[in-house]
Amino acid sequence: MGIEEYGGGQGPQSDVLVVTTNDVPGYRVQHVIGEVFGLTVRSRHLGSQIGAGLKSMIGGELKGLTKTLVETRNQAMERLVEQARVRGGNGILMMRFDVTEAADVGTEVCAYGTAVVLVKA
């Protein structure tokens, strides 16, 4: 797995700007739409669980689980952006991730933030 597979976030051509800050330099918030979120729940497949169990005995990165978590966060973020877009937003402020175990069957990842309409200042 190359370094590009460990990343996340948006590509340069996205029509909805997602930031973890309260504001965006050079823009002002014209309208606050409200909270939006993108949610996904993923189960681990047996192969990665066995590999993770063996790897945990000797130490080191659990690459299969890392790749699954990156894919899961990216899917949650895509759903977050789609929610903002559908509601008329072109920005999401204060984006965060929340990750929890879901009833011992998988991992729940929620991306959330405040959807807004941004205009150049």
Rosetta silent file (secondary structure, phi, psi, omega in degrees, C-alpha in Angstrom):
SEQUENCE: MGIEEYGGGQGPQSDVLVVTTNDVPGYRVQHVIGEVFGLTVRSRHLGSQIGAGLKSMIGGELKGLTKTLVETRNQAMERLVEQARVRGGNGILMMRFDVTEAADVGTEVCAYGTAVVLVKA
SCORE:     score description
SCORE:     0.000 S_00000001
   1 L     0.000  120.261 -179.748    0.000    0.000    0.000 S_00000001
   2 L   -78.340  165.597 -177.176    1.588    3.262   -1.145 S_00000001
   3 H   -59.430  -31.310  179.871    1.544    6.501    0.846 S_00000001
   4 H   -64.829  -22.487  179.830   -1.206    7.901   -1.394 S_00000001
   5 H   -81.552  -10.591 -179.870   -3.524    5.182   -0.090 S_00000001
   6 H   -92.854   -7.034 -176.108   -3.120    6.380    3.511 S_00000001
   7 L   -87.865 -178.544  178.788   -4.421    9.861    2.838 S_00000001
   8 L  -159.443 -162.756  178.435   -7.850   11.298    2.794 S_00000001
   9 L    86.525 -170.871 -172.828   -9.690   14.514    2.374 S_00000001
  10 L   -90.591  155.663  170.359  -10.845   16.286   -0.715 S_00000001
  11 L   -81.536  169.100 -176.301   -9.433   16.563   -4.151 S_00000001
  12 L   -69.109  -13.844 -175.314   -8.590   20.006   -5.562 S_00000001
  13 L  -102.152   12.910 -176.112  -11.767   20.187   -7.682 S_00000001
  14 L   -67.792  141.520  178.710  -14.403   19.793   -4.954 S_00000001
  15 L   -89.802   -4.490  175.877  -17.362   22.194   -5.080 S_00000001
  16 L  -122.365  115.634 -179.293  -17.851   21.993   -1.286 S_00000001
  17 E   -82.298  126.672  179.493  -14.949   23.273    0.813 S_00000001
  18 E  -114.354  124.477  179.140  -14.442   21.307    4.038 S_00000001
  19 L  -132.887  158.006  177.708  -12.358   22.822    6.828 S_00000001
  20 L   -96.425    5.368 -177.658  -11.756   22.039   10.491 S_00000001
  21 L  -100.341  170.645  178.888  -11.698   25.736   11.393 S_00000001
  22 L   -77.146  -23.081 -177.186  -14.445   28.206   12.383 S_00000001
  23 L  -146.894  173.151 -179.547  -13.884   30.383    9.333 S_00000001
  24 L  -126.524  117.251  179.252  -12.148   30.480    5.959 S_00000001
  25 L   -55.356  133.523 -179.921   -9.712   33.303    5.184 S_00000001
  26 L    87.855   -1.664  179.331  -10.930   35.361    2.235 S_00000001
  27 E  -130.012  157.412  170.885  -14.538   34.203    2.630 S_00000001
  28 E  -128.013  153.531  179.348  -17.474   35.158    4.780 S_00000001
  29 E   -82.855  115.878  178.593  -20.415   33.046    5.837 S_00000001
  30 E   -83.946  -34.863 -176.062  -23.497   34.308    4.024 S_00000001
  31 E  -154.502  133.351  174.022  -25.877   31.727    5.458 S_00000001
  32 E   -94.301  121.968  178.955  -25.645   28.939    8.061 S_00000001
  33 E   -85.546  -43.453  178.646  -27.551   25.867    6.919 S_00000001
  34 E   131.146 -173.781 -176.652  -26.888   23.760    9.993 S_00000001
  35 E   -68.271  138.404  172.936  -25.370   20.504   11.122 S_00000001
  36 E  -132.836  153.764  176.731  -24.672   17.824    8.550 S_00000001
  37 E  -148.164  156.577  173.844  -23.148   14.401    8.961 S_00000001
  38 E  -126.283  128.463 -172.718  -22.014   11.409    6.965 S_00000001
  39 E  -126.850  141.345  171.907  -22.195    8.025    8.628 S_00000001
  40 E  -148.713  149.972  175.325  -20.963    4.559    7.751 S_00000001
  41 E  -125.240  127.654 -178.616  -20.528    1.307    9.658 S_00000001
  42 E  -122.993  137.912  171.716  -17.980   -1.219    8.469 S_00000001
  43 L   -95.118  154.002  176.022  -17.325   -4.735    9.676 S_00000001
  44 L   -86.664  141.659  176.772  -13.858   -6.193    9.611 S_00000001
  45 L   -85.846  156.805 -172.862  -13.365   -9.200    7.394 S_00000001
  46 H   -55.001  -41.523 -178.948  -12.007  -12.396    8.868 S_00000001
  47 H   -59.671  -44.084 -179.060   -8.668  -12.182    7.054 S_00000001
  48 H   -71.199  -31.541  178.157   -7.790   -8.774    8.464 S_00000001
  49 H   -67.889  -42.353  178.052   -8.870   -9.836   11.974 S_00000001
  50 H   -64.785  -45.765  178.481   -6.630  -12.904   11.903 S_00000001
  51 H   -60.658  -40.615  179.706   -3.763  -10.844   10.481 S_00000001
  52 H   -65.834  -39.730  178.678   -4.302   -8.152   13.117 S_00000001
  53 H   -62.649  -43.994  178.279   -4.310  -10.753   15.869 S_00000001
  54 H   -66.831  -43.173 -178.568   -1.023  -12.216   14.691 S_00000001
  55 H   -64.597  -34.733 -178.510    0.555   -8.804   14.134 S_00000001
  56 H   -66.371  -21.785  177.703   -0.458   -7.635   17.616 S_00000001
  57 H   -72.703  -33.057 -176.645    1.679  -10.412   19.088 S_00000001
  58 H  -107.685   -9.354  178.996    4.853   -9.139   17.456 S_00000001
  59 L    89.999  164.957  179.021    4.056   -5.432   17.155 S_00000001
  60 L   113.532  173.726 -177.581    3.914   -3.111   14.186 S_00000001
  61 L   -73.437  141.122  175.593    1.313   -1.406   12.081 S_00000001
  62 L   -93.155   82.963 -170.864   -1.901   -3.229   11.257 S_00000001
  63 H   -61.220  -38.012  178.854   -1.890   -2.229    7.583 S_00000001
  64 H   -62.770  -42.262  178.633   -5.112   -4.004    6.654 S_00000001
  65 H   -70.938  -36.005  177.148   -6.998   -2.227    9.423 S_00000001
  66 H   -61.387  -46.137 -179.431   -5.342    1.090    8.572 S_00000001
  67 H   -62.658  -41.581  178.959   -6.470    0.782    4.951 S_00000001
  68 H   -62.872  -42.112 -179.588  -10.017   -0.116    6.039 S_00000001
  69 H   -66.739  -40.092  176.746  -10.192    2.882    8.375 S_00000001
  70 H   -60.864  -46.606  179.627   -8.926    5.268    5.669 S_00000001
  71 H   -62.534  -39.586 -179.261  -11.538    3.959    3.225 S_00000001
  72 H   -66.895  -44.453  177.811  -14.241    4.217    5.882 S_00000001
  73 H   -63.165  -40.585  178.909  -13.362    7.818    6.805 S_00000001
  74 H   -63.293  -40.138  178.170  -13.286    8.793    3.135 S_00000001
  75 H   -65.328  -42.706  178.321  -16.746    7.283    2.608 S_00000001
  76 H   -61.535  -40.877 -179.851  -18.117    9.122    5.671 S_00000001
  77 H   -68.203  -38.454  176.289  -16.639   12.378    4.384 S_00000001
  78 H   -60.388  -40.753  178.805  -18.117   11.848    0.903 S_00000001
  79 H   -68.587  -36.501  175.678  -21.528   11.401    2.497 S_00000001
  80 H   -60.097  -49.410 -179.263  -20.999   14.524    4.614 S_00000001
  81 H   -61.673  -41.393  179.735  -20.185   16.594    1.525 S_00000001
  82 H   -62.999  -38.971  177.960  -23.198   15.204   -0.328 S_00000001
  83 H   -62.472  -43.639  178.631  -25.487   16.221    2.550 S_00000001
  84 H   -64.199  -43.564 -179.079  -24.153   19.792    2.463 S_00000001
  85 H   -62.010  -46.468 -178.861  -24.470   19.943   -1.332 S_00000001
  86 H   -61.999  -32.267 -178.772  -28.073   18.652   -1.313 S_00000001
  87 L   -88.868    3.790  174.775  -29.022   21.282    1.273 S_00000001
  88 L    95.095   11.721 -179.074  -27.494   24.095   -0.825 S_00000001
  89 L   -89.388  155.680  172.936  -24.162   24.519    0.931 S_00000001
  90 L  -125.373   11.664  177.883  -20.774   25.110   -0.579 S_00000001
  91 E  -154.824  153.454  173.664  -18.806   24.826    2.652 S_00000001
  92 E  -132.023  120.279  178.949  -18.547   22.810    5.846 S_00000001
  93 E   -98.893  154.499  174.744  -16.983   24.410    8.904 S_00000001
  94 E    55.951   42.036  179.473  -15.609   22.652   11.996 S_00000001
  95 E   -66.960  136.874  178.207  -15.511   19.199   10.360 S_00000001
  96 E  -140.608  161.896  170.991  -14.721   16.381   12.795 S_00000001
  97 E  -113.701  144.422  171.505  -14.699   12.590   12.862 S_00000001
  98 E  -126.619  128.800 -177.703  -16.213   10.444   15.568 S_00000001
  99 E  -125.161  127.101  178.329  -15.254    6.764   15.644 S_00000001
 100 E  -140.879  159.172  173.063  -16.926    4.147   17.859 S_00000001
 101 E   -77.951  137.823 -177.534  -17.364    0.408   18.004 S_00000001
 102 E  -108.977   94.991  174.015  -20.814   -0.629   16.779 S_00000001
 103 L    51.820   36.876  178.615  -22.201   -3.502   18.860 S_00000001
 104 L    59.515   15.817  178.848  -18.998   -5.560   18.507 S_00000001
 105 L  -113.682  -10.620 -178.751  -19.704   -6.146   14.812 S_00000001
 106 E  -179.944 -168.921 -179.100  -17.882   -3.226   13.245 S_00000001
 107 E  -119.095  129.060  177.052  -16.705    0.322   13.456 S_00000001
 108 E   -96.816  128.482  176.457  -18.996    3.330   13.107 S_00000001
 109 E  -122.597  125.756  178.578  -17.413    6.428   11.601 S_00000001
 110 E  -122.050  123.961  171.798  -19.311    9.698   11.556 S_00000001
 111 E  -100.779  130.845 -177.753  -18.006   12.831    9.827 S_00000001
 112 E  -143.473  158.866  179.290  -19.862   15.944   10.968 S_00000001
 113 E  -178.162 -170.256 -179.864  -19.746   19.712   10.734 S_00000001
 114 E  -107.932  118.630  178.512  -21.730   22.855    9.998 S_00000001
 115 E   -78.523  136.846 -178.638  -22.931   23.357    6.439 S_00000001
 116 E  -141.911  166.388  168.041  -22.752   26.961    5.226 S_00000001
 117 E  -106.366  118.340  178.955  -22.923   29.119    2.140 S_00000001
 118 E  -101.146  143.847  173.608  -19.589   30.877    1.682 S_00000001
 119 E  -132.164  150.612  177.758  -18.983   33.971   -0.463 S_00000001
 120 E   -60.853  136.702  179.820  -15.735   35.737   -1.302 S_00000001
 121 L   -79.873    0.000    0.000  -15.057   38.564    1.139 S_00000001
